[in-house]
mmCIF file of C-alpha atoms and ligand atoms in Angstrom:
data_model
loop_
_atom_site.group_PDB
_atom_site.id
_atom_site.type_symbol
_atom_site.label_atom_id
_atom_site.label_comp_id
_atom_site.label_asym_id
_atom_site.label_seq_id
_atom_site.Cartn_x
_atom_site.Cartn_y
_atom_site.Cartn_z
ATOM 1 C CA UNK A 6 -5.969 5.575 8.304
ATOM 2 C CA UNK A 7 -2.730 4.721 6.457
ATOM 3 C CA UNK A 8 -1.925 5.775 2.949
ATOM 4 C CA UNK A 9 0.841 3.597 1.499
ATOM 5 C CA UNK A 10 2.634 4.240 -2.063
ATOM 6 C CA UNK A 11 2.344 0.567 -4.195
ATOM 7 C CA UNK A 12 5.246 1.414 -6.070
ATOM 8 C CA UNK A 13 9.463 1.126 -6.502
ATOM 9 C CA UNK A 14 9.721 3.829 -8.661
ATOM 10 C CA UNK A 15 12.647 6.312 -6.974
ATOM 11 C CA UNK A 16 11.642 9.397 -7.968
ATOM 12 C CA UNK A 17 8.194 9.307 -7.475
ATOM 13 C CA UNK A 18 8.895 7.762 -3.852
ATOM 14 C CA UNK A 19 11.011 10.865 -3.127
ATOM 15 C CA UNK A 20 8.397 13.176 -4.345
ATOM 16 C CA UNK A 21 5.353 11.621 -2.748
ATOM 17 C CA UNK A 22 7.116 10.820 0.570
ATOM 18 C CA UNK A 23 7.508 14.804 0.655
ATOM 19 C CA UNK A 24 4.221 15.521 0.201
ATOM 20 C CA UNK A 25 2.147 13.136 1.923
ATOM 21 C CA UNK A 26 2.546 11.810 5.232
ATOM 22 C CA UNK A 27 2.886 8.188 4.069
ATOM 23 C CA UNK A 28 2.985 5.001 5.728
ATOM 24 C CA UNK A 29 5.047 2.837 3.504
ATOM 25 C CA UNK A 30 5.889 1.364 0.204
ATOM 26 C CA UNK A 31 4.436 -1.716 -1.278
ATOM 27 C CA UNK A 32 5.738 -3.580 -3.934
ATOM 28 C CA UNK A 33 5.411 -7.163 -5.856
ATOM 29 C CA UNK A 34 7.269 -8.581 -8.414
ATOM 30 C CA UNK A 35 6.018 -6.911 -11.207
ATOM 31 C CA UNK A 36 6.488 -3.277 -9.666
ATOM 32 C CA UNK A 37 9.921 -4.289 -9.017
ATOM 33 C CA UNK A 38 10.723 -5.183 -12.585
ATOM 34 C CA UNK A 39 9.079 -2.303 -14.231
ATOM 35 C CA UNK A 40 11.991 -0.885 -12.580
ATOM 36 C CA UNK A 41 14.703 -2.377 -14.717
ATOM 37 C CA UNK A 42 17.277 -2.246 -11.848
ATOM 38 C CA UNK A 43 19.165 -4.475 -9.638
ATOM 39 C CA UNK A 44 16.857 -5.803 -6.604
ATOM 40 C CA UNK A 45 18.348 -5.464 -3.516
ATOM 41 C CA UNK A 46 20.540 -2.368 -4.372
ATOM 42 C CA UNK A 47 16.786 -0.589 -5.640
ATOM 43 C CA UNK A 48 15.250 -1.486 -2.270
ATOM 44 C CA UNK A 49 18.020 -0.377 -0.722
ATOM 45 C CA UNK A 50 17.734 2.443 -1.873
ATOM 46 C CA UNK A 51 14.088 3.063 -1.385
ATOM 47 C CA UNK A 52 14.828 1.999 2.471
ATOM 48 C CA UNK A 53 17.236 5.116 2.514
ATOM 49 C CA UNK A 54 14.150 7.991 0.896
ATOM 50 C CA UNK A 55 11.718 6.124 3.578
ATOM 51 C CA UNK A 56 13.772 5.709 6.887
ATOM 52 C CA UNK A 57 12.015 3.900 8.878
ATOM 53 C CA UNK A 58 8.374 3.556 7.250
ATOM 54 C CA UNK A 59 7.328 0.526 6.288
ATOM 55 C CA UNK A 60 8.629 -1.626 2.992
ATOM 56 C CA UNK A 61 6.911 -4.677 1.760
ATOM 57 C CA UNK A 62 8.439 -6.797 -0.282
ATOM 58 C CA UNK A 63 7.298 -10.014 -1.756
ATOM 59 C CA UNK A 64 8.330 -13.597 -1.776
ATOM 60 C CA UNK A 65 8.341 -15.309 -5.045
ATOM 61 C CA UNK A 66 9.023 -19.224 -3.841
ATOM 62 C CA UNK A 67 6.601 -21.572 -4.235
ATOM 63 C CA UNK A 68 7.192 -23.859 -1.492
ATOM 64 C CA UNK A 69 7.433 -22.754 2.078
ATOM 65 C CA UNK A 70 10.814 -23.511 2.440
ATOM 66 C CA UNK A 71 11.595 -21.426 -0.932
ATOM 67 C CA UNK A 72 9.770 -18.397 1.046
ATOM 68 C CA UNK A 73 11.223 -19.112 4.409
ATOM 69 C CA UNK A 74 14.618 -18.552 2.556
ATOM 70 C CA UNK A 75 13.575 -15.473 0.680
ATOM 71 C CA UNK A 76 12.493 -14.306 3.897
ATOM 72 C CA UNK A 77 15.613 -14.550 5.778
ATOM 73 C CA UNK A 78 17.492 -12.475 2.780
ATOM 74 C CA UNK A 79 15.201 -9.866 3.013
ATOM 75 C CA UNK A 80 15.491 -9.046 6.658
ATOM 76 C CA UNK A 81 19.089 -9.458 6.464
ATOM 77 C CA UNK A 82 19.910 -7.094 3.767
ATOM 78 C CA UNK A 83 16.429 -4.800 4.358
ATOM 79 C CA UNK A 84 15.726 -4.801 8.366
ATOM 80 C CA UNK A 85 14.144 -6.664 10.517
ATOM 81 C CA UNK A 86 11.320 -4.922 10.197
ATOM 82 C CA UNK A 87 10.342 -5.269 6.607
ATOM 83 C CA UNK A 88 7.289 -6.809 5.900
ATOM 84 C CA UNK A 89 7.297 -9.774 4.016
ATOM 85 C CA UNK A 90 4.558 -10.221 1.488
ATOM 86 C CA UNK A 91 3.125 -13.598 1.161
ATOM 87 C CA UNK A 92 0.870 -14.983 -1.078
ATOM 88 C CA UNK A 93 -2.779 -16.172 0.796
ATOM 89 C CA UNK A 94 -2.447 -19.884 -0.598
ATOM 90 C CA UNK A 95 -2.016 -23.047 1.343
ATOM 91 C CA UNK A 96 1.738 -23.229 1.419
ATOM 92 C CA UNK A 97 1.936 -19.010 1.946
ATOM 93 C CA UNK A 98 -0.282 -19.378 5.230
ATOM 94 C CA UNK A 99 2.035 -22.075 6.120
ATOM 95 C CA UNK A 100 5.164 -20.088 5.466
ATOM 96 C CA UNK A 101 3.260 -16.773 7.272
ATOM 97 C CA UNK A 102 2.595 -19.142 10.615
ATOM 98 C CA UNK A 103 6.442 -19.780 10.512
ATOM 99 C CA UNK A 104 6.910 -16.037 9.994
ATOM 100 C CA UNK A 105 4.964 -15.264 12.526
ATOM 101 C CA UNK A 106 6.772 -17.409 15.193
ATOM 102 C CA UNK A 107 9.864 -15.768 14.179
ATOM 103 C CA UNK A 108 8.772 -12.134 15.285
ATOM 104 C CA UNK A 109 8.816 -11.290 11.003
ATOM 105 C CA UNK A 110 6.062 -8.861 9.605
ATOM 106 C CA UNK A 111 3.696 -10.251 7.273
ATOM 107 C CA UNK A 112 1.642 -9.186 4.572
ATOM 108 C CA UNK A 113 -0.241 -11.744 3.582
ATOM 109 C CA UNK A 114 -1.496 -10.533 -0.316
ATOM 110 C CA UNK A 115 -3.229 -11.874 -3.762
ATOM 111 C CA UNK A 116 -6.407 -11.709 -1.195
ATOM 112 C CA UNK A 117 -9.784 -12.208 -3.396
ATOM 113 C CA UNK A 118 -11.966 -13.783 -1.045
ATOM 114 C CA UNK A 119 -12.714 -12.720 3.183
ATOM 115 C CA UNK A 120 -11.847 -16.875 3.701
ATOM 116 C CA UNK A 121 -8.265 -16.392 2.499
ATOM 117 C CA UNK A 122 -8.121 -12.771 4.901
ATOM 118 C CA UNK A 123 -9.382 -14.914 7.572
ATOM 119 C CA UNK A 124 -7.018 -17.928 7.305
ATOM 120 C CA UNK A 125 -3.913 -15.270 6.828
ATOM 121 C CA UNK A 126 -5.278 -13.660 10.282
ATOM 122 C CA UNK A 127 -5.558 -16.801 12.019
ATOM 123 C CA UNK A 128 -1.728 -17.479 11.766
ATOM 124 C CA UNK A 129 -1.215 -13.834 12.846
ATOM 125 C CA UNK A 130 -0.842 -11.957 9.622
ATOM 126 C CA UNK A 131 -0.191 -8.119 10.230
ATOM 127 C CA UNK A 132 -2.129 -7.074 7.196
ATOM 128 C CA UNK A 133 -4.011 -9.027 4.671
ATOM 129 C CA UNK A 134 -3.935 -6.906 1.036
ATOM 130 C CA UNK A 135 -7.593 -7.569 -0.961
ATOM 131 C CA UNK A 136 -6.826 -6.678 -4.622
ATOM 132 C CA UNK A 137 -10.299 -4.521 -5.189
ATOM 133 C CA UNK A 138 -9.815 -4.068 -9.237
ATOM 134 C CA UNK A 139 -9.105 -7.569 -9.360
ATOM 135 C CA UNK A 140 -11.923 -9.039 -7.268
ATOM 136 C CA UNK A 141 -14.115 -6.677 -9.543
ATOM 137 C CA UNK A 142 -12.602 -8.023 -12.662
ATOM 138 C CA UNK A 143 -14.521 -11.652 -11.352
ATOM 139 C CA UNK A 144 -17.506 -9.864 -10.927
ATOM 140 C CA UNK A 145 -17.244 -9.777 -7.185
ATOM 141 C CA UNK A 146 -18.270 -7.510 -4.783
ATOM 142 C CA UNK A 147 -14.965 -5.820 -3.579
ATOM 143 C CA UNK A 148 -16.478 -3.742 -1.317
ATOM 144 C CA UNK A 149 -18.772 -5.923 0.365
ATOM 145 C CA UNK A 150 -15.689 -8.410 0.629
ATOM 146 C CA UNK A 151 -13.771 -5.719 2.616
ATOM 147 C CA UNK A 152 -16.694 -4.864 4.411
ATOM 148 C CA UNK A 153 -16.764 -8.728 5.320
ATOM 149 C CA UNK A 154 -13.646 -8.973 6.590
ATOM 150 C CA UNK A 155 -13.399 -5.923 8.688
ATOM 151 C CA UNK A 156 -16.775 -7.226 10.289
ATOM 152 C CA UNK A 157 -15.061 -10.553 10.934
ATOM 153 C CA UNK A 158 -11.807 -8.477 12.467
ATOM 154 C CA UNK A 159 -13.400 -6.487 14.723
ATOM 155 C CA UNK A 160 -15.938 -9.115 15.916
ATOM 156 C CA UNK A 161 -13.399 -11.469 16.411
ATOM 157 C CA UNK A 162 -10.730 -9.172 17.953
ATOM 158 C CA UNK A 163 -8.366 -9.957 15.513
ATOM 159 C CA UNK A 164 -5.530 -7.225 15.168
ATOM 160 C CA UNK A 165 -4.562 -7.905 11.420
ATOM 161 C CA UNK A 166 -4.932 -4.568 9.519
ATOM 162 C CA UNK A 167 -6.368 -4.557 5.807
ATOM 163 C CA UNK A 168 -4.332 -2.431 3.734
ATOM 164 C CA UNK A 169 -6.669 -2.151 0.424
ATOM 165 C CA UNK A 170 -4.510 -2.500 -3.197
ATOM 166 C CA UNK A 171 -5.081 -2.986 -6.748
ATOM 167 C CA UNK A 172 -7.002 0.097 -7.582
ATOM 168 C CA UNK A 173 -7.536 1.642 -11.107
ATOM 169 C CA UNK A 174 -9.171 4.881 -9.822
ATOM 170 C CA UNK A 175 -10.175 6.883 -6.885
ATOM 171 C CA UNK A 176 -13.472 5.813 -6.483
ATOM 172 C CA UNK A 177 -12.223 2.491 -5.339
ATOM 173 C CA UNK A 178 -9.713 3.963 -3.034
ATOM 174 C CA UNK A 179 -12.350 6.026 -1.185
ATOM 175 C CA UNK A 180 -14.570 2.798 -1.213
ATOM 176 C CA UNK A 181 -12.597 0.538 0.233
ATOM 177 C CA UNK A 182 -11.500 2.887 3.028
ATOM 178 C CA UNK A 183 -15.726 3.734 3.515
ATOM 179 C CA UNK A 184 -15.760 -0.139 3.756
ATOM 180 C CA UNK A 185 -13.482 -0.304 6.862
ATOM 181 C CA UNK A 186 -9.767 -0.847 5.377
ATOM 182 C CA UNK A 187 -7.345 0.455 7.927
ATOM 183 C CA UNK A 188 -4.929 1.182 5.133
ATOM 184 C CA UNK A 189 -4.529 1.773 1.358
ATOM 185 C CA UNK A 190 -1.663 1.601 -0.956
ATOM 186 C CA UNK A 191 -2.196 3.050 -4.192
ATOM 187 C CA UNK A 192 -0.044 4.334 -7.232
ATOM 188 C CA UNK A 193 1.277 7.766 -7.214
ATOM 189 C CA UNK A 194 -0.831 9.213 -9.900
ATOM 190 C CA UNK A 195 -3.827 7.731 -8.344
ATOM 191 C CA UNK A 196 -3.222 9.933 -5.121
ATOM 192 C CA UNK A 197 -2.323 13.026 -7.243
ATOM 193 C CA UNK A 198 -5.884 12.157 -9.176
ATOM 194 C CA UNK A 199 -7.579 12.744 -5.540
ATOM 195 C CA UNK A 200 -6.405 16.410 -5.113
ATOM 196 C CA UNK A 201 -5.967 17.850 -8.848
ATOM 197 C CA UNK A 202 -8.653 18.189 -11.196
ATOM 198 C CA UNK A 203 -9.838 20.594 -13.536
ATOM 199 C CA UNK A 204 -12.864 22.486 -10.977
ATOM 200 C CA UNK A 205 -10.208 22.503 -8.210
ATOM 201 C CA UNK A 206 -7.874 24.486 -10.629
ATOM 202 C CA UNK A 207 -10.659 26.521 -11.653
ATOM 203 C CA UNK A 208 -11.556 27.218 -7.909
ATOM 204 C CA UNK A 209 -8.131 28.176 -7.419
ATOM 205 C CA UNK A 210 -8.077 30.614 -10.403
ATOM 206 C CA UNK A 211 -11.042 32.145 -9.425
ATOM 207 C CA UNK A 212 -9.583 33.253 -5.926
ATOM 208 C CA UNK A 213 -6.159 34.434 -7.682
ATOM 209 C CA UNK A 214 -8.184 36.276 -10.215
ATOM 210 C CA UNK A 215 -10.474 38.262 -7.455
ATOM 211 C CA UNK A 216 -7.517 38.402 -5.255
ATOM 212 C CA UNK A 217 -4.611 40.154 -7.865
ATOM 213 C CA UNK A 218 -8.035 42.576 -8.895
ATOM 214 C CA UNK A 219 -8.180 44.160 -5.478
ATOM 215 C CA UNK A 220 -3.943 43.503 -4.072
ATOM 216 C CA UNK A 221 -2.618 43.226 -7.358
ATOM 217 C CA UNK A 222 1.023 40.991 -7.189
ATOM 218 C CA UNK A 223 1.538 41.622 -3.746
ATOM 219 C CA UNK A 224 1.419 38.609 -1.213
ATOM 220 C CA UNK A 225 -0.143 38.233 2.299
ATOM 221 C CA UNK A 226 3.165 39.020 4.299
ATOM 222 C CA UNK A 227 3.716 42.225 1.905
ATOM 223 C CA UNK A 228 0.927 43.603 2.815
HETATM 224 C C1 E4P B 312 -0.312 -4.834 -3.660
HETATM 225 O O1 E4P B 312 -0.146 -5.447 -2.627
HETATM 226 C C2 E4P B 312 -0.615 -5.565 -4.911
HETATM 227 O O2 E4P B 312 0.511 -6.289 -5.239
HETATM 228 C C3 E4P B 312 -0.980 -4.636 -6.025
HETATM 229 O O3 E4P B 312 -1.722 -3.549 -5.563
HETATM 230 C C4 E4P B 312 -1.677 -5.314 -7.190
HETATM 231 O O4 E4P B 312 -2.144 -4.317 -8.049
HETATM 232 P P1 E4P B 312 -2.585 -4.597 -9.563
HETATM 233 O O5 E4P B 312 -3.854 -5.371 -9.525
HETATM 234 O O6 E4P B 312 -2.753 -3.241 -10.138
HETATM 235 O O7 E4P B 312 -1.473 -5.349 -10.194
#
């Protein structure tokens, strides 16, 4: 199971890489610009916090040639190894088969339906990213879509990983995981939603409180 951060934002990449053990960072164009910084010195930066996890970065052409291009500026400035993030249309699965010949990474993402997952996995895609909020947002069963396309992986013996995104809550997260995602990449307050809430602080209190009644300030290794 892989638990990736879909976000550019330094300081919560510094915090979260310290407390989880995460995978990656994803990241499209409109993460990038909430950012308000230059692009390649931001990513740059992000590839420093992260060593050598995983970065995915998008392409923004239109044409295949457009990507192609984008491509070859991102693994020259970023690594080798950075996954480039293509969009699951005709002229994307085109550009990810060219990718793919190359030795790149690919993400193939804006994945709403198990045909596009499929098509991106038959040209050798590394991960295919179904956006679960937005395939709910059409009234579609997210789940059931992910649960689609992991069937069709496995029973194919097709290596492409699905790395869930586009998630407004937990619920989501945990569901698209329970329907066999390999991976997840989620905002940062999303995975701090998983762990803090008020019965968990309550919990908490309630050991402190019986704990401090009986030992009063003192801590295990003073005792
Ligand atoms: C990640 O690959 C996607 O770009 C991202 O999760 C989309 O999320 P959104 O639907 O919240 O914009």
């Amino acid at each position: 199971m892989e638990i990736i951060l879909d976000t550019a934002n330094l300081e919560d990449i510094r915090r979260y890489n310290d407390i989880y053990d995460i995978t990656g960072i994803t990241s499209n164009p409109t993460i990038l610009a909430k950012e308000k910084a230059e692009f390649f010195p931001l990513l740059l930066e992000i590839r420093s916090i992260i060593g050598e996890k995983q970065l995915h970065v998008q392409v923004t052409g239109s044409t295949c040639e457009e990507m192609l291009k984008e491509a070859e500026a991102l693994t020259d400035r970023l690594g080798k190894d950075t996954y480039i993030k293509v969009p699951a249309n005709e002229e994307g699965i085109k550009t990810m088969k060219v990718l793919k010949s190359r030795g790149n990474r690919v993400t193939a993402t804006a994945i709403y339906m198990p045909q596009q997952a499929m098509l991106a996995a038959s040209v050798g895609a590394d991960y295919v990213a179904p956006y679960f909020n937005r395939m709910n947002n059409m009234n579609v069963d997210s789940k059931k879509a992910i649960g689609d396309m992991a069937w069709l992986f496995e029973h194919n013996q097709i290596q492409t990983k699905i790395v869930a995104a586009s998630f407004k809550n937990t619920q989501q997260v945990m569901d698209a995981l329970m329907a066999g995602a390999q991976a997840v990449t989620a905002s940062p307050e999303l995975y701090t939603q998983m762990v803090e809430n008020p019965m968990i602080d309550s919990a908490i209190a309630g050991f402190a409180a019986d704990w401090e009644a009986t030992y009063g300030d003192k801590r295990i290794y003073e005792l």
